[in-house]
Tab-separated table of N, CA, C and O in Angstrom:
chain	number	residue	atom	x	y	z
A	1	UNK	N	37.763	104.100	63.805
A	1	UNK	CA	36.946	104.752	62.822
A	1	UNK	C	37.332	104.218	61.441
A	1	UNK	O	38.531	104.026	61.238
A	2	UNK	N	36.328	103.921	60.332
A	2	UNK	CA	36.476	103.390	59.357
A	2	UNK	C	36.860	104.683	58.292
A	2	UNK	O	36.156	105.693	58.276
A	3	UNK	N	37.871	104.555	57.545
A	3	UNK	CA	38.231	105.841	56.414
A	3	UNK	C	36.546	105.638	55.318
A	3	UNK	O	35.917	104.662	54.909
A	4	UNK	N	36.443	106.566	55.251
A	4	UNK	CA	35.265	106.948	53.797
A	4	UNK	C	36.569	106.298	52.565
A	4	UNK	O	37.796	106.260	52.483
A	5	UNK	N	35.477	105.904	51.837
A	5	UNK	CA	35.933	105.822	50.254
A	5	UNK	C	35.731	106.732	49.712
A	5	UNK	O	34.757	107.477	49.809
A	6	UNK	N	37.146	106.852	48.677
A	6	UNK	CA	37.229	107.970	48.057
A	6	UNK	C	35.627	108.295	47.200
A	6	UNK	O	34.677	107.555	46.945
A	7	UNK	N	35.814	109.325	47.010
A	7	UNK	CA	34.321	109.666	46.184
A	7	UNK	C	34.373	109.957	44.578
A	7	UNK	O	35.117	110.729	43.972
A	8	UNK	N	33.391	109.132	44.100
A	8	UNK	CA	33.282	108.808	42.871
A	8	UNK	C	33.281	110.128	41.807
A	8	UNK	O	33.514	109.930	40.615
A	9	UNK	N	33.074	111.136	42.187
A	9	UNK	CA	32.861	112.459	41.058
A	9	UNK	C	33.162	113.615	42.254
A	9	UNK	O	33.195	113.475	43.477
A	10	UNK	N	33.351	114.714	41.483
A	10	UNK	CA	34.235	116.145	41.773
A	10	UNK	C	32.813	116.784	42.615
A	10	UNK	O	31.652	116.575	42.262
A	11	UNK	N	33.185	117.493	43.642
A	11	UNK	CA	32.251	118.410	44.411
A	11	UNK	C	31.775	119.050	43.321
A	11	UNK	O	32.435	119.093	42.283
A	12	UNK	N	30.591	119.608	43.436
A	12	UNK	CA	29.753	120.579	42.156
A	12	UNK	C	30.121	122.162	43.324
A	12	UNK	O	30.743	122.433	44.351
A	13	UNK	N	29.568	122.582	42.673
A	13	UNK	CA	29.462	124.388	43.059
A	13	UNK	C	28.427	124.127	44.295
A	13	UNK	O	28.698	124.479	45.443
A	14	UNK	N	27.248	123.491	43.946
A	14	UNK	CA	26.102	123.589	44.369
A	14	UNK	C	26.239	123.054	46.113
A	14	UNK	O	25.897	123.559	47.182
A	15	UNK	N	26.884	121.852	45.736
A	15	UNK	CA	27.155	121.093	47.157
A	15	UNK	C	28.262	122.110	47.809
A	15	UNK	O	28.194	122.373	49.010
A	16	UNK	N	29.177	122.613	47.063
A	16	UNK	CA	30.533	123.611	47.680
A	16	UNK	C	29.631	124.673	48.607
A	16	UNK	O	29.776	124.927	49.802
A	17	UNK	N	28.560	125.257	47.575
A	17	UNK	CA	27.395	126.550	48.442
A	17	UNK	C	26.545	126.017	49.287
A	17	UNK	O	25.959	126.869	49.955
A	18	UNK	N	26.256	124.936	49.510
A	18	UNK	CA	25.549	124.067	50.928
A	18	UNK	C	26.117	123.936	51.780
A	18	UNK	O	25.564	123.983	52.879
A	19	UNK	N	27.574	123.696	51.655
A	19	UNK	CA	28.672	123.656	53.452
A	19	UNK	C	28.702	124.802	53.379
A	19	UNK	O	28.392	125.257	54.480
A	20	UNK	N	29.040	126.063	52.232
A	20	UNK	CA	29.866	127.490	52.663
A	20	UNK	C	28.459	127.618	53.623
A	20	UNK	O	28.620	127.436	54.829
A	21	UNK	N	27.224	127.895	53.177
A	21	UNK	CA	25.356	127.901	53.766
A	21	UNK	C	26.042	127.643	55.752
A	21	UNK	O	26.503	128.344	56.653
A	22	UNK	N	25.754	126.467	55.550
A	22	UNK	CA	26.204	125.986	56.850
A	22	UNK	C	26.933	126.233	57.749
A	22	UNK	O	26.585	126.260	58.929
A	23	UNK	N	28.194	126.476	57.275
A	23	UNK	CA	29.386	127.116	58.062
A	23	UNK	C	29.287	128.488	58.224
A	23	UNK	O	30.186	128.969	58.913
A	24	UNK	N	28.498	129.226	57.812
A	24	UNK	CA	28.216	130.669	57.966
A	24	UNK	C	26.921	130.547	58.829
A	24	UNK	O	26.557	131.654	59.224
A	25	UNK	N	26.286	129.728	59.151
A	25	UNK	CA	24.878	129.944	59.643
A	25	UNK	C	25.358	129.473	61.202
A	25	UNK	O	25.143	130.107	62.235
A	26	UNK	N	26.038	128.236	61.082
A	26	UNK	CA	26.886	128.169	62.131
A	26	UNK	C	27.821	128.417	62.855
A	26	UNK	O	28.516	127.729	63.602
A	27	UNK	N	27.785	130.113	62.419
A	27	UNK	CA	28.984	130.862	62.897
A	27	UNK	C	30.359	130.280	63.256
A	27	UNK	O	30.965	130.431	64.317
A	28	UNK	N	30.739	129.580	62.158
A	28	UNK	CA	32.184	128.938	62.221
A	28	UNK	C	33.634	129.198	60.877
A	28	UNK	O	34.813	128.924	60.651
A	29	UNK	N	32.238	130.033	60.233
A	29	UNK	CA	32.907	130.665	59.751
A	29	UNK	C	32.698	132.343	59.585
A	29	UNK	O	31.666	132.275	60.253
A	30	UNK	N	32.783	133.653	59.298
A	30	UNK	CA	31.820	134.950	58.947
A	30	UNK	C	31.700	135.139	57.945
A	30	UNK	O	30.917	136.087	57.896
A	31	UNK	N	32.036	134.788	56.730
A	31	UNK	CA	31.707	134.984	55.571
A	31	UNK	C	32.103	133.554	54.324
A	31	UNK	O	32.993	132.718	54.478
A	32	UNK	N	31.263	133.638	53.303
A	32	UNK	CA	31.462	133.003	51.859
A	32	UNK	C	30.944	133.265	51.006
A	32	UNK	O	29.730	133.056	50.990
A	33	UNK	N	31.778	134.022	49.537
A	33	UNK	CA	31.139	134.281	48.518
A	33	UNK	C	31.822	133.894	47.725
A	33	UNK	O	33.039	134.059	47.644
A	34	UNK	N	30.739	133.007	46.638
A	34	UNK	CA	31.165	132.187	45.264
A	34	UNK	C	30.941	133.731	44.116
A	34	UNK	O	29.954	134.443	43.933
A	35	UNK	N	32.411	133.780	43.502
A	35	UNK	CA	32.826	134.951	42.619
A	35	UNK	C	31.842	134.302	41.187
A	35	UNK	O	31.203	133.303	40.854
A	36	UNK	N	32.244	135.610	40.694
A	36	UNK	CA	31.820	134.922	38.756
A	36	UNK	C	32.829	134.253	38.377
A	36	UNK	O	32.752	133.562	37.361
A	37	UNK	N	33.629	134.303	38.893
A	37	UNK	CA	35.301	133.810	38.148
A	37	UNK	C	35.255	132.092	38.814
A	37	UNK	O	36.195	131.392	38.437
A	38	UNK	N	34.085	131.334	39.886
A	38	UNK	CA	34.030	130.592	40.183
A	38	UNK	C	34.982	130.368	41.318
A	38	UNK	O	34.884	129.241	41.805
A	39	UNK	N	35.950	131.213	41.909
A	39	UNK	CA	36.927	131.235	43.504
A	39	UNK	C	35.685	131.706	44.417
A	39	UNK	O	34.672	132.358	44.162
A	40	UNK	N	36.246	131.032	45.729
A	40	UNK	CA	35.803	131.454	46.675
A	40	UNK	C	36.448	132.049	47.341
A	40	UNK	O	37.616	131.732	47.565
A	41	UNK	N	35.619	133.539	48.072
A	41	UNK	CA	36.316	133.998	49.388
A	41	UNK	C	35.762	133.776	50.096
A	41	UNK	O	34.535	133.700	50.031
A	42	UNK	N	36.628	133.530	51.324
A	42	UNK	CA	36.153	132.980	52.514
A	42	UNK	C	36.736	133.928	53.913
A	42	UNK	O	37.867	134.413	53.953
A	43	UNK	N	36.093	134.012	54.601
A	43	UNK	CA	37.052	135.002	55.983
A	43	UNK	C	36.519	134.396	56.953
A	43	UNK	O	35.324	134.113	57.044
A	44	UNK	N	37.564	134.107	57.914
A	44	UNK	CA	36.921	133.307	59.252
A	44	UNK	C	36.389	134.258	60.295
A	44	UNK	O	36.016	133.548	61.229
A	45	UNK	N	36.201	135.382	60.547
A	45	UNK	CA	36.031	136.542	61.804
A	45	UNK	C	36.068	137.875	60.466
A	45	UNK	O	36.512	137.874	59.317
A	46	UNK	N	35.247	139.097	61.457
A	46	UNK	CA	34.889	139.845	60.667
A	46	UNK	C	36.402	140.892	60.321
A	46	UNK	O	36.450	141.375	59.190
A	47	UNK	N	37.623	141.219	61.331
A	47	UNK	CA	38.919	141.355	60.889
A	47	UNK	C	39.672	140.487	60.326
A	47	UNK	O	40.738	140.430	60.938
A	48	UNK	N	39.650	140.064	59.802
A	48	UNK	CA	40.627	138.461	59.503
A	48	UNK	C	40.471	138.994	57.828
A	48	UNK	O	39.498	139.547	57.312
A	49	UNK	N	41.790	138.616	57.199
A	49	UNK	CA	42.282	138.664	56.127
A	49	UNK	C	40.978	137.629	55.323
A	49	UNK	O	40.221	136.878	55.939
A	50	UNK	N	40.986	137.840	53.869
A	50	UNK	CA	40.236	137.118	53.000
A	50	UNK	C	41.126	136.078	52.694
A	50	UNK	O	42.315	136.380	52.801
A	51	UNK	N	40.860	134.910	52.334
A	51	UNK	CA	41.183	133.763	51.741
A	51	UNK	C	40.566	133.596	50.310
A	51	UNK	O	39.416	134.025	50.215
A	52	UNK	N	41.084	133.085	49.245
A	52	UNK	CA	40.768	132.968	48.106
A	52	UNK	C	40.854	131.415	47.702
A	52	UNK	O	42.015	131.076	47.475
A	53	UNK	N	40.203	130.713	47.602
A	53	UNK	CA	39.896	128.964	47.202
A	53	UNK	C	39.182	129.162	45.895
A	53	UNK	O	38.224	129.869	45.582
A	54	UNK	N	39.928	128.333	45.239
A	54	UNK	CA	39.948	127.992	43.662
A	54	UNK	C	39.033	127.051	43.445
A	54	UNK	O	38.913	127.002	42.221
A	55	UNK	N	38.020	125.952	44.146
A	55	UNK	CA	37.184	125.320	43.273
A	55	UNK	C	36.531	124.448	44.139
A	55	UNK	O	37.333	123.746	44.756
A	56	UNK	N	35.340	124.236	44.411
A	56	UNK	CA	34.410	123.663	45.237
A	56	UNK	C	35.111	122.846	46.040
A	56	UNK	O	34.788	122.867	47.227
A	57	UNK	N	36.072	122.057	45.679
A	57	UNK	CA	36.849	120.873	46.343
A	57	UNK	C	37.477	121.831	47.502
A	57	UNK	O	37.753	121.545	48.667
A	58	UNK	N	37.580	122.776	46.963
A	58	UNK	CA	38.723	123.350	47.951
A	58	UNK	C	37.908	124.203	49.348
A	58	UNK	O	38.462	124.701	50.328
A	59	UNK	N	36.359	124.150	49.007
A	59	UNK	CA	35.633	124.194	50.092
A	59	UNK	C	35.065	123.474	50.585
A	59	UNK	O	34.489	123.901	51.586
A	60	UNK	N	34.897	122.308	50.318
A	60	UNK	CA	34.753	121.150	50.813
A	60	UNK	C	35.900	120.179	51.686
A	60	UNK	O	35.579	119.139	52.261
A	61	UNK	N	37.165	120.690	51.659
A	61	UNK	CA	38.316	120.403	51.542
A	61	UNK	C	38.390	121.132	53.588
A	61	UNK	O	38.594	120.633	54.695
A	62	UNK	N	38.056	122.620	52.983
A	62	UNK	CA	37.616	123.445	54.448
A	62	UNK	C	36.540	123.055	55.485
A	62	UNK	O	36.733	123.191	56.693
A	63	UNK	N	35.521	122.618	55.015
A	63	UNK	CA	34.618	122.098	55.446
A	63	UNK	C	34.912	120.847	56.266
A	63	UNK	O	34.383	120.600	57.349
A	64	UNK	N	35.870	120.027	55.599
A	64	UNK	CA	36.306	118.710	56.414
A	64	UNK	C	36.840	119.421	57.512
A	64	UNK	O	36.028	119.336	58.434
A	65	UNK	N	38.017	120.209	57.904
A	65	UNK	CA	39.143	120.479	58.410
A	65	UNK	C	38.474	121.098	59.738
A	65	UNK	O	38.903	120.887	60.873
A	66	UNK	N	37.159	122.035	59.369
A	66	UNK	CA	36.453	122.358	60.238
A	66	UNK	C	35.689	121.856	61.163
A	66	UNK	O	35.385	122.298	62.271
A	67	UNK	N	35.291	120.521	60.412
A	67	UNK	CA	34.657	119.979	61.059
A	67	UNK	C	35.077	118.675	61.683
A	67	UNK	O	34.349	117.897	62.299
A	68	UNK	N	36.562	118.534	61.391
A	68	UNK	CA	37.529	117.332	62.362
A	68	UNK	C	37.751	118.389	63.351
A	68	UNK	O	37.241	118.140	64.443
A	69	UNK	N	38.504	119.726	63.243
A	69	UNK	CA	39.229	120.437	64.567
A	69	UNK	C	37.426	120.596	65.085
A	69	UNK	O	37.614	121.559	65.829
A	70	UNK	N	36.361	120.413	65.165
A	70	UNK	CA	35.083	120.654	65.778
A	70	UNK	C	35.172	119.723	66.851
A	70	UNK	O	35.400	119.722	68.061
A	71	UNK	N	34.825	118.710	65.669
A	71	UNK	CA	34.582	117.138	66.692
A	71	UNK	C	35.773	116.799	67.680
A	71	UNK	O	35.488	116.181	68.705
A	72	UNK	N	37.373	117.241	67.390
A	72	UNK	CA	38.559	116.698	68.321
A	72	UNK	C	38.436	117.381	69.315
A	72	UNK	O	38.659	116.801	70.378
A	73	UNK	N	38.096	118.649	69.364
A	73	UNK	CA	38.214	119.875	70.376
A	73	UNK	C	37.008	119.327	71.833
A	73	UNK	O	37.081	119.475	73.053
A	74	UNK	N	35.910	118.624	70.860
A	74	UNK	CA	34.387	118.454	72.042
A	74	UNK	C	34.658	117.573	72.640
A	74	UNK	O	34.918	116.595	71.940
A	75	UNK	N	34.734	117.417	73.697
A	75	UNK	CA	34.616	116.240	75.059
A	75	UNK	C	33.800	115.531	74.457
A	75	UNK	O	32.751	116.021	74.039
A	76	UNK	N	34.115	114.196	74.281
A	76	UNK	CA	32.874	112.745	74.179
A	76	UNK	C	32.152	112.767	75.073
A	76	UNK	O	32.503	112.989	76.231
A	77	UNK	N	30.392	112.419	74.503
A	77	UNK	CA	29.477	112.467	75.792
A	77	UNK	C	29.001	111.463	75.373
A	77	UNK	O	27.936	111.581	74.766
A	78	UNK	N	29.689	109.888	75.554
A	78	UNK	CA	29.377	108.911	75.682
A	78	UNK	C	29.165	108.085	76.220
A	78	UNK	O	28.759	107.068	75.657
C-alpha cells in the first residue's frame, strides 16, 4: 500500500461534521456534537463515557483509526 501525502491545509469544521455525519449514520459510532466552544463530543455506544476532541483534526484523526481497525478486522474478498 502506497502512504497518502501529507495534506496541504488543516481539516475545516465542515469536513470534521461530514465524517462525525457518517460515522453516526453508520452506526460506528452513537453520537457527535460540534460545541460553540468548537470541541467535539463524541461517545462510541449509548453507556460509554463522553470523549472530548479539541479540533476537527482530531476527528478526522478518529475517523482514520476507525476506519483502519474497519478494514483490518474484514476478511479480503478478493
Amino acid at each position: 500500500m502506497t502512504p497518502r501525502p501529507p495534506r496541504s491545509s488543516q481539516p475545516t469544521t465542515a469536513e470534521a461534521n461530514a465524517w462525525a455525519d457518517v460515522l453516526v449514520r453508520r452506526q460506528l459510532l452513537h453520537a457527535v456534537v460540534l460545541t460553540p466552544t468548537g470541541q467535539w463530543l463524541v461517545q462510541d455506544r449509548p453507556n460509554r463515557p463522553v470523549r472530548v476532541l479539541t479540533s476537527p483534526a482530531d476527528v478526522l484523526a478518529l475517523a482514520a483509526a476507525i476506519q483502519h481497525r474497519t478494514r483490518s478486522t474484514r476478511p479480503e474478498s478478493r
